[in-house]
Amino acid sequence: MAGNDPKDPPEPPAPPPPADGDGGTPDGGTPDHASAGPTLVVEGDGDRAGSVVVKEAMPDTMFVFPLRGSVPFPQLMMPLLLDSQSARDIVAKAEAHNGLLFLVLQKDPEREPTSADDLHEVGVVTRILKVLKLPDGGSSAMTQGMRRAKLVKIVRQKPHLVVRTKEIVEVPAQGERAESLFRLLQKQLKQLAEMQEQLDTGFTTALLNVDEPNQLADFTGGVVRKVTDRQRLLAQPNVEARLELALQLAMAETELAQLDQKIQSEIREKAEKAQKDYFLREQMKLIRRELGEEKDPRVLELERLEQAIGAAKMPEAADRRAREELTRLRTTPVESGEYGVIRNYLDWLTTLPWSVSTQDDSDLGRAARVLADDHYGLDEVKDRILEFLAVRKLRPGHQGSILCFSGPPGVGKTSLGRSIARAMGRKFWRFSLGGLRDEAEIKGHRRTYIGALPGRILQGLKACGSNNPVLLLDEIDKLGSDFRGDPSSALLEVLDPEQNHAFLDHYLDVPFDLSKVMFLATANVLSQIPEPLRDRMEVLELPGYLLEEKVEIGRRHLLPKQLERHGLVPKNLSVPQVVWPKIVDLHTREAGVRGLDKVIQRLCRKAALAVAKGQPGPGKLSFAEMEQLLGRPKFKPDERRKQRLPGVVQGLAWTPVGGDVLYVEAVASPGKGAMQLTGSLGDVMAESAKLALSYLKSRAERFGLDLERIGTLDLHLHFPSGAIKKDGPSAGIAIACAFLGCLLGKQAPMDLAMTGELTVVGEVLPIGGVREKVLAAKNFGLGRVLLPKGNEPDVAELKPELVRGLEIRYVDRFEQVFDVVFGGEKSKPAVGRGRRRG
């Protein structure tokens, strides 16, 4: 059914007064009929043959009442809300003239119509029955739809819209199809009326009394939801087509009503269940409260926090802050977001181990056994740890220093931290610093941020449950910094024994004592640690392992661990003592044992596959079975050059993964005295090459060089493995020897390697990485090593087995180097077996 227009009708222009006061038309022209009202016309009715009906002849010019959200239909009542002066004026003038209005739908409800294009073409001519006054002071007009009409044109716009219309002649519905559509539509509307609660019994009664097809189709417009669909019904002149369209729209409305009922039913069931559960819970709470068995959850939470504050035994400042926050929590509504922030803060305050400590194990013998069981070698590091434990035993409150384990990957830095914690009887927590760029990860976030948390240091203490654990700061040399702060600067307070007794986290905002924590750090490259941070730590270098040490580590630790992980027993796979050196020598090249662990894992996987198939497994591994399981060796057993060539010298280099033997090659060709450097050399190494040539030219007579001949030659210096970047001053004497060998045509001994920085006046200065370089020479199978005189104390600190079989010569002038390399001294045979570099 047509309803009130939900929006104010536009203010249409008023028609001009009739020319003679009673018989004119709204446009002031000659009237189409004898009077202003409708005229009765007698004509044959096309719906029923032979019958005669009386129809009113409508005037073709009348006032327009534009509608914004409603569509009128003939024979249906439609109230018009007159909530503006313009609407009241147009109804009053139309009522005074002939009591007729042309109701038509606007195309754009937000825009005032100014032309025929702004209105739909088809509307309804209605008669104004009565104007009613409303209780709120407004008024409404009740209208009766009469006939469809087509808008021809707008006659006048001001002060109100006046249009010329043309009555639409309907095409009657006849035949069996029309009767079938009529019955189906009537049945569909009855079904829809039963499903929709807003359709009262009056709708069903009116539906039963409609017996004309055109009236039933128009009647359907009252239940169609979309305004556009209603307008389609109104604009259809063919009654049979209108019946079909009305049936489609009614069926669609029925499907929507069914969906509405389904959704309402589901929601009603959920709401009823939730409401029922809520009432039952409330009743249970009331009953328990009456019996004294339950308290309010908020009260319980406050009591729990108050008890936790008392049990935490916090320092005075933290206890005072906690009780202040608890007082704030009592007056904060549960629904407030601040309630959760305060509660989380109190949870952190009360769960941190302010006064919880673990008892240190003072048995130094047990600590030594634990360190020996977990790690092979590393005697210097183990002695330093035992010294630290001894001091703590004599003076329990001694803070000690921060230990930093430095060394290549895979030498056991991280696992050594776990062993220290086990030896001391403390909890262990590892904090990886690799790639960390946010300062808040160390010192926490301010509570003003959403999701704020304390820093990782306090998180580790909470996870350990004690205030004296062993905290390992792993990969401290890989810290970064960006716009979020510098984490290395934040660590200064953490690692300084003079400051960390009052460490201030941004989240807690109260001091926390970190002086009881034993901090350990690991690093691969010490030079990448900022100087202020490195100054707060005591560095313990963990060098690479010897061949014998790797064999023992693999036999004692790696193989038993992997057998357990792969579900094997020693009878399934065991490695004899004579096979271990081959595995280490031919399949790994590293300072640590991480690669060896992967090789052992591969052996265990092969054995596990055989056992899973029902076979006994390799058992005691032979050389042939080793080659079969591991495949072709990755490294040759001897990489030393068999042929001695002039201009080729063996140098020693330091790398982050250990020492290495580095070949230096020089050749001369006809030219103009130019020098070319290749091998990915850095600036410092390039300067060393220029310095070495300048020194040799300055001492040409001493070394037997012809300066005139040198001026006619181009020198080319090359370091093999050209894809690897190389830099540093320690290859100075090796470069000078390569140039001399090239220019003099002399060959350097193949069992001799050298390292040292050369100055422009011929002095040989000390270098770093002595242990790694000596270890590389020994593993490579060399017999002699030339070192600067200033590094003699470094060699004295090395273990005897590391230098056993090596002849180490110390030099402080290049003339001494020349005498050893080219002075005719006989080469001594190499000790041990030649080795290929990784």
Short mmCIF file of C-alpha atoms in Angstrom, two decimals, residues 150-379:
data_model
loop_
_atom_site.label_atom_id
_atom_site.label_comp_id
_atom_site.label_asym_id
_atom_site.label_seq_id
_atom_site.Cartn_x
_atom_site.Cartn_y
_atom_site.Cartn_z
CA LYS A 150 1.53 10.22 -18.65
CA LEU A 151 3.38 13.48 -18.16
CA VAL A 152 3.47 15.35 -21.46
CA LYS A 153 5.22 18.56 -20.48
CA ILE A 154 5.59 21.17 -17.77
CA VAL A 155 3.33 24.14 -18.41
CA ARG A 156 4.59 26.37 -15.63
CA GLN A 157 7.21 26.08 -12.87
CA LYS A 158 6.48 29.05 -10.57
CA PRO A 159 5.05 29.49 -8.08
CA HIS A 160 4.01 25.77 -8.33
CA LEU A 161 4.51 23.06 -10.94
CA VAL A 162 1.68 22.80 -13.48
CA VAL A 163 1.91 19.99 -16.07
CA ARG A 164 -0.07 18.72 -19.02
CA THR A 165 -0.89 15.00 -18.79
CA LYS A 166 -2.41 12.35 -20.97
CA GLU A 167 -4.44 9.44 -19.67
CA ILE A 168 -2.91 6.00 -20.30
CA VAL A 169 -5.24 3.48 -21.87
CA GLU A 170 -4.72 0.04 -20.36
CA VAL A 171 -4.58 -3.13 -22.44
CA PRO A 172 -7.02 -5.51 -20.70
CA ALA A 173 -5.99 -9.02 -19.62
CA GLN A 174 -7.96 -11.80 -21.30
CA GLY A 175 -7.60 -15.53 -21.74
CA GLU A 176 -6.55 -18.53 -19.64
CA ARG A 177 -3.01 -17.26 -19.08
CA ALA A 178 -4.33 -14.06 -17.51
CA GLU A 179 -6.69 -16.04 -15.26
CA SER A 180 -3.79 -18.33 -14.20
CA LEU A 181 -1.56 -15.36 -13.43
CA PHE A 182 -4.37 -13.78 -11.41
CA ARG A 183 -4.83 -16.92 -9.26
CA LEU A 184 -1.10 -17.45 -8.78
CA LEU A 185 -0.58 -13.82 -7.78
CA GLN A 186 -3.48 -13.94 -5.34
CA LYS A 187 -2.08 -17.15 -3.79
CA GLN A 188 1.43 -15.67 -3.57
CA LEU A 189 0.15 -12.53 -1.84
CA LYS A 190 -1.77 -14.65 0.69
CA GLN A 191 1.42 -16.59 1.47
CA LEU A 192 3.37 -13.36 1.82
CA ALA A 193 0.71 -11.91 4.14
CA GLU A 194 1.00 -14.95 6.40
CA MET A 195 4.79 -14.55 6.63
CA GLN A 196 5.03 -10.80 7.23
CA GLU A 197 3.86 -9.65 10.63
CA GLN A 198 3.54 -6.02 9.58
CA LEU A 199 0.72 -6.95 7.19
CA ASP A 200 -2.41 -6.97 9.35
CA THR A 201 -5.68 -8.81 8.80
CA GLY A 202 -7.00 -5.82 6.89
CA PHE A 203 -4.57 -6.57 4.10
CA THR A 204 -5.86 -10.13 3.74
CA THR A 205 -9.48 -8.94 3.80
CA ALA A 206 -8.80 -6.35 1.10
CA LEU A 207 -6.94 -8.97 -0.96
CA LEU A 208 -9.92 -11.33 -0.92
CA ASN A 209 -12.22 -8.57 -2.22
CA VAL A 210 -10.08 -7.68 -5.25
CA ASP A 211 -11.53 -9.38 -8.31
CA GLU A 212 -10.09 -7.35 -11.17
CA PRO A 213 -6.65 -8.28 -12.63
CA ASN A 214 -5.49 -4.68 -12.98
CA GLN A 215 -6.50 -3.87 -9.41
CA LEU A 216 -4.70 -6.97 -8.07
CA ALA A 217 -1.50 -6.04 -9.92
CA ASP A 218 -1.68 -2.51 -8.51
CA PHE A 219 -2.48 -3.94 -5.09
CA THR A 220 0.86 -5.82 -5.23
CA GLY A 221 2.70 -2.48 -5.31
CA GLY A 222 1.86 -2.03 -1.65
CA VAL A 223 4.13 -4.94 -0.59
CA VAL A 224 7.07 -4.35 -2.94
CA ARG A 225 10.06 -2.91 -1.07
CA LYS A 226 12.03 -1.21 -3.85
CA VAL A 227 10.71 2.08 -5.20
CA THR A 228 12.10 1.31 -8.66
CA ASP A 229 10.09 -1.95 -8.80
CA ARG A 230 6.91 -0.10 -7.80
CA GLN A 231 7.48 2.43 -10.57
CA ARG A 232 7.92 -0.43 -13.08
CA LEU A 233 4.50 -1.78 -12.04
CA LEU A 234 2.90 1.62 -12.39
CA ALA A 235 4.38 2.28 -15.81
CA GLN A 236 3.20 -1.03 -17.37
CA PRO A 237 0.00 -0.38 -19.44
CA ASN A 238 -0.51 -4.05 -20.41
CA VAL A 239 -2.48 -5.67 -17.60
CA GLU A 240 -1.29 -9.23 -18.39
CA ALA A 241 2.36 -8.15 -18.44
CA ARG A 242 1.72 -6.22 -15.24
CA LEU A 243 0.31 -9.37 -13.63
CA GLU A 244 3.41 -11.33 -14.62
CA LEU A 245 5.73 -8.62 -13.29
CA ALA A 246 3.72 -8.41 -10.07
CA LEU A 247 3.98 -12.19 -9.65
CA GLN A 248 7.78 -12.05 -10.06
CA LEU A 249 8.08 -9.26 -7.52
CA ALA A 250 5.77 -11.02 -5.07
CA MET A 251 7.79 -14.23 -5.33
CA ALA A 252 11.01 -12.29 -4.72
CA GLU A 253 9.45 -10.62 -1.69
CA THR A 254 8.36 -14.03 -0.41
CA GLU A 255 11.93 -15.37 -0.69
CA LEU A 256 13.23 -12.34 1.18
CA ALA A 257 10.55 -12.81 3.84
CA GLN A 258 11.57 -16.46 4.23
CA LEU A 259 15.22 -15.39 4.62
CA ASP A 260 14.16 -12.75 7.14
CA GLN A 261 12.26 -15.35 9.14
CA LYS A 262 15.24 -17.73 9.09
CA ILE A 263 17.65 -15.05 10.28
CA GLN A 264 15.23 -13.81 12.91
CA SER A 265 14.72 -17.36 14.14
CA GLU A 266 18.47 -18.00 14.44
CA ILE A 267 19.08 -14.70 16.19
CA ARG A 268 16.12 -15.26 18.47
CA GLU A 269 17.38 -18.71 19.46
CA LYS A 270 20.88 -17.37 20.18
CA ALA A 271 19.50 -14.41 22.10
CA GLU A 272 17.16 -16.62 24.11
CA LYS A 273 19.99 -19.04 24.93
CA ALA A 274 22.36 -16.24 25.89
CA GLN A 275 19.66 -14.60 27.96
CA LYS A 276 18.82 -17.88 29.63
CA ASP A 277 22.48 -18.59 30.39
CA TYR A 278 22.94 -15.07 31.72
CA PHE A 279 19.98 -15.38 34.10
CA LEU A 280 21.11 -18.80 35.27
CA ARG A 281 24.64 -17.55 35.95
CA GLU A 282 23.32 -14.53 37.81
CA GLN A 283 21.07 -16.74 39.87
CA MET A 284 23.99 -19.04 40.68
CA LYS A 285 26.12 -16.06 41.68
CA LEU A 286 23.39 -14.74 43.95
CA ILE A 287 22.92 -18.14 45.55
CA ARG A 288 26.67 -18.57 46.13
CA ARG A 289 26.99 -15.07 47.51
CA GLU A 290 24.11 -15.73 49.90
CA LEU A 291 25.88 -18.90 51.01
CA GLY A 292 29.20 -17.04 51.28
CA GLU A 293 30.88 -19.27 48.67
CA GLU A 294 31.74 -16.65 46.04
CA LYS A 295 32.86 -13.05 45.88
CA ASP A 296 32.63 -10.49 43.14
CA PRO A 297 35.31 -11.09 40.44
CA ARG A 298 36.55 -7.52 40.73
CA VAL A 299 36.94 -7.90 44.48
CA LEU A 300 38.76 -11.20 44.01
CA GLU A 301 41.12 -9.62 41.47
CA LEU A 302 41.96 -6.74 43.81
CA GLU A 303 42.55 -9.13 46.71
CA ARG A 304 44.81 -11.30 44.54
CA LEU A 305 46.91 -8.31 43.48
CA GLU A 306 47.17 -7.05 47.05
CA GLN A 307 48.41 -10.46 48.21
CA ALA A 308 50.85 -10.64 45.27
CA ILE A 309 52.31 -7.24 46.19
CA GLY A 310 52.92 -8.41 49.72
CA ALA A 311 54.46 -11.71 48.60
CA ALA A 312 56.77 -10.15 45.99
CA LYS A 313 58.96 -8.49 48.67
CA MET A 314 59.81 -5.61 46.38
CA PRO A 315 62.16 -2.77 47.29
CA GLU A 316 60.60 0.24 48.95
CA ALA A 317 60.31 2.33 45.76
CA ALA A 318 58.69 -0.51 43.78
CA ASP A 319 56.36 -1.45 46.64
CA ARG A 320 55.21 2.14 47.01
CA ARG A 321 54.54 2.42 43.26
CA ALA A 322 52.62 -0.87 43.24
CA ARG A 323 50.32 0.21 46.08
CA GLU A 324 49.69 3.57 44.39
CA GLU A 325 48.66 1.79 41.20
CA LEU A 326 46.46 -0.60 43.19
CA THR A 327 44.66 2.38 44.73
CA ARG A 328 44.10 3.78 41.22
CA LEU A 329 42.78 0.39 40.08
CA ARG A 330 40.16 0.35 42.87
CA THR A 331 38.61 3.58 41.54
CA THR A 332 38.90 2.74 37.82
CA PRO A 333 35.82 1.21 36.13
CA VAL A 334 36.31 -2.26 34.67
CA GLU A 335 34.97 -1.03 31.33
CA SER A 336 37.71 1.60 31.07
CA GLY A 337 40.76 0.86 28.92
CA GLU A 338 42.98 2.18 31.69
CA TYR A 339 41.84 -0.69 33.93
CA GLY A 340 43.60 -3.28 31.77
CA VAL A 341 46.76 -1.15 31.53
CA ILE A 342 47.05 -0.80 35.31
CA ARG A 343 46.31 -4.49 35.92
CA ASN A 344 48.96 -5.63 33.41
CA TYR A 345 51.47 -3.27 35.02
CA LEU A 346 50.75 -4.70 38.46
CA ASP A 347 51.03 -8.24 37.09
CA TRP A 348 54.52 -7.47 35.79
CA LEU A 349 55.55 -5.80 39.03
CA THR A 350 54.41 -8.71 41.16
CA THR A 351 55.75 -11.54 38.95
CA LEU A 352 59.31 -10.26 38.58
CA PRO A 353 61.81 -12.09 40.85
CA TRP A 354 62.70 -9.13 43.07
CA SER A 355 63.84 -11.32 45.97
CA VAL A 356 64.01 -14.83 44.45
CA SER A 357 67.54 -16.21 44.00
CA THR A 358 68.99 -19.64 43.30
CA GLN A 359 71.75 -21.04 45.47
CA ASP A 360 75.14 -21.13 43.72
CA ASP A 361 76.96 -24.44 43.64
CA SER A 362 80.32 -23.77 45.31
CA ASP A 363 81.83 -27.17 44.46
CA LEU A 364 84.66 -26.20 42.09
CA GLY A 365 85.45 -29.86 41.41
CA ARG A 366 81.93 -30.48 40.15
CA ALA A 367 82.06 -27.31 38.04
CA ALA A 368 85.33 -28.47 36.46
CA ARG A 369 83.78 -31.87 35.68
CA VAL A 370 80.72 -30.27 34.07
CA LEU A 371 82.87 -28.04 31.86
CA ALA A 372 85.09 -30.98 30.90
CA ASP A 373 82.11 -33.22 30.10
CA ASP A 374 80.38 -30.61 27.89
CA HIS A 375 83.43 -29.28 26.00
CA TYR A 376 86.73 -30.70 24.84
CA GLY A 377 89.71 -28.36 24.96
CA LEU A 378 89.20 -24.64 25.66
CA ASP A 379 91.43 -24.94 28.71
#
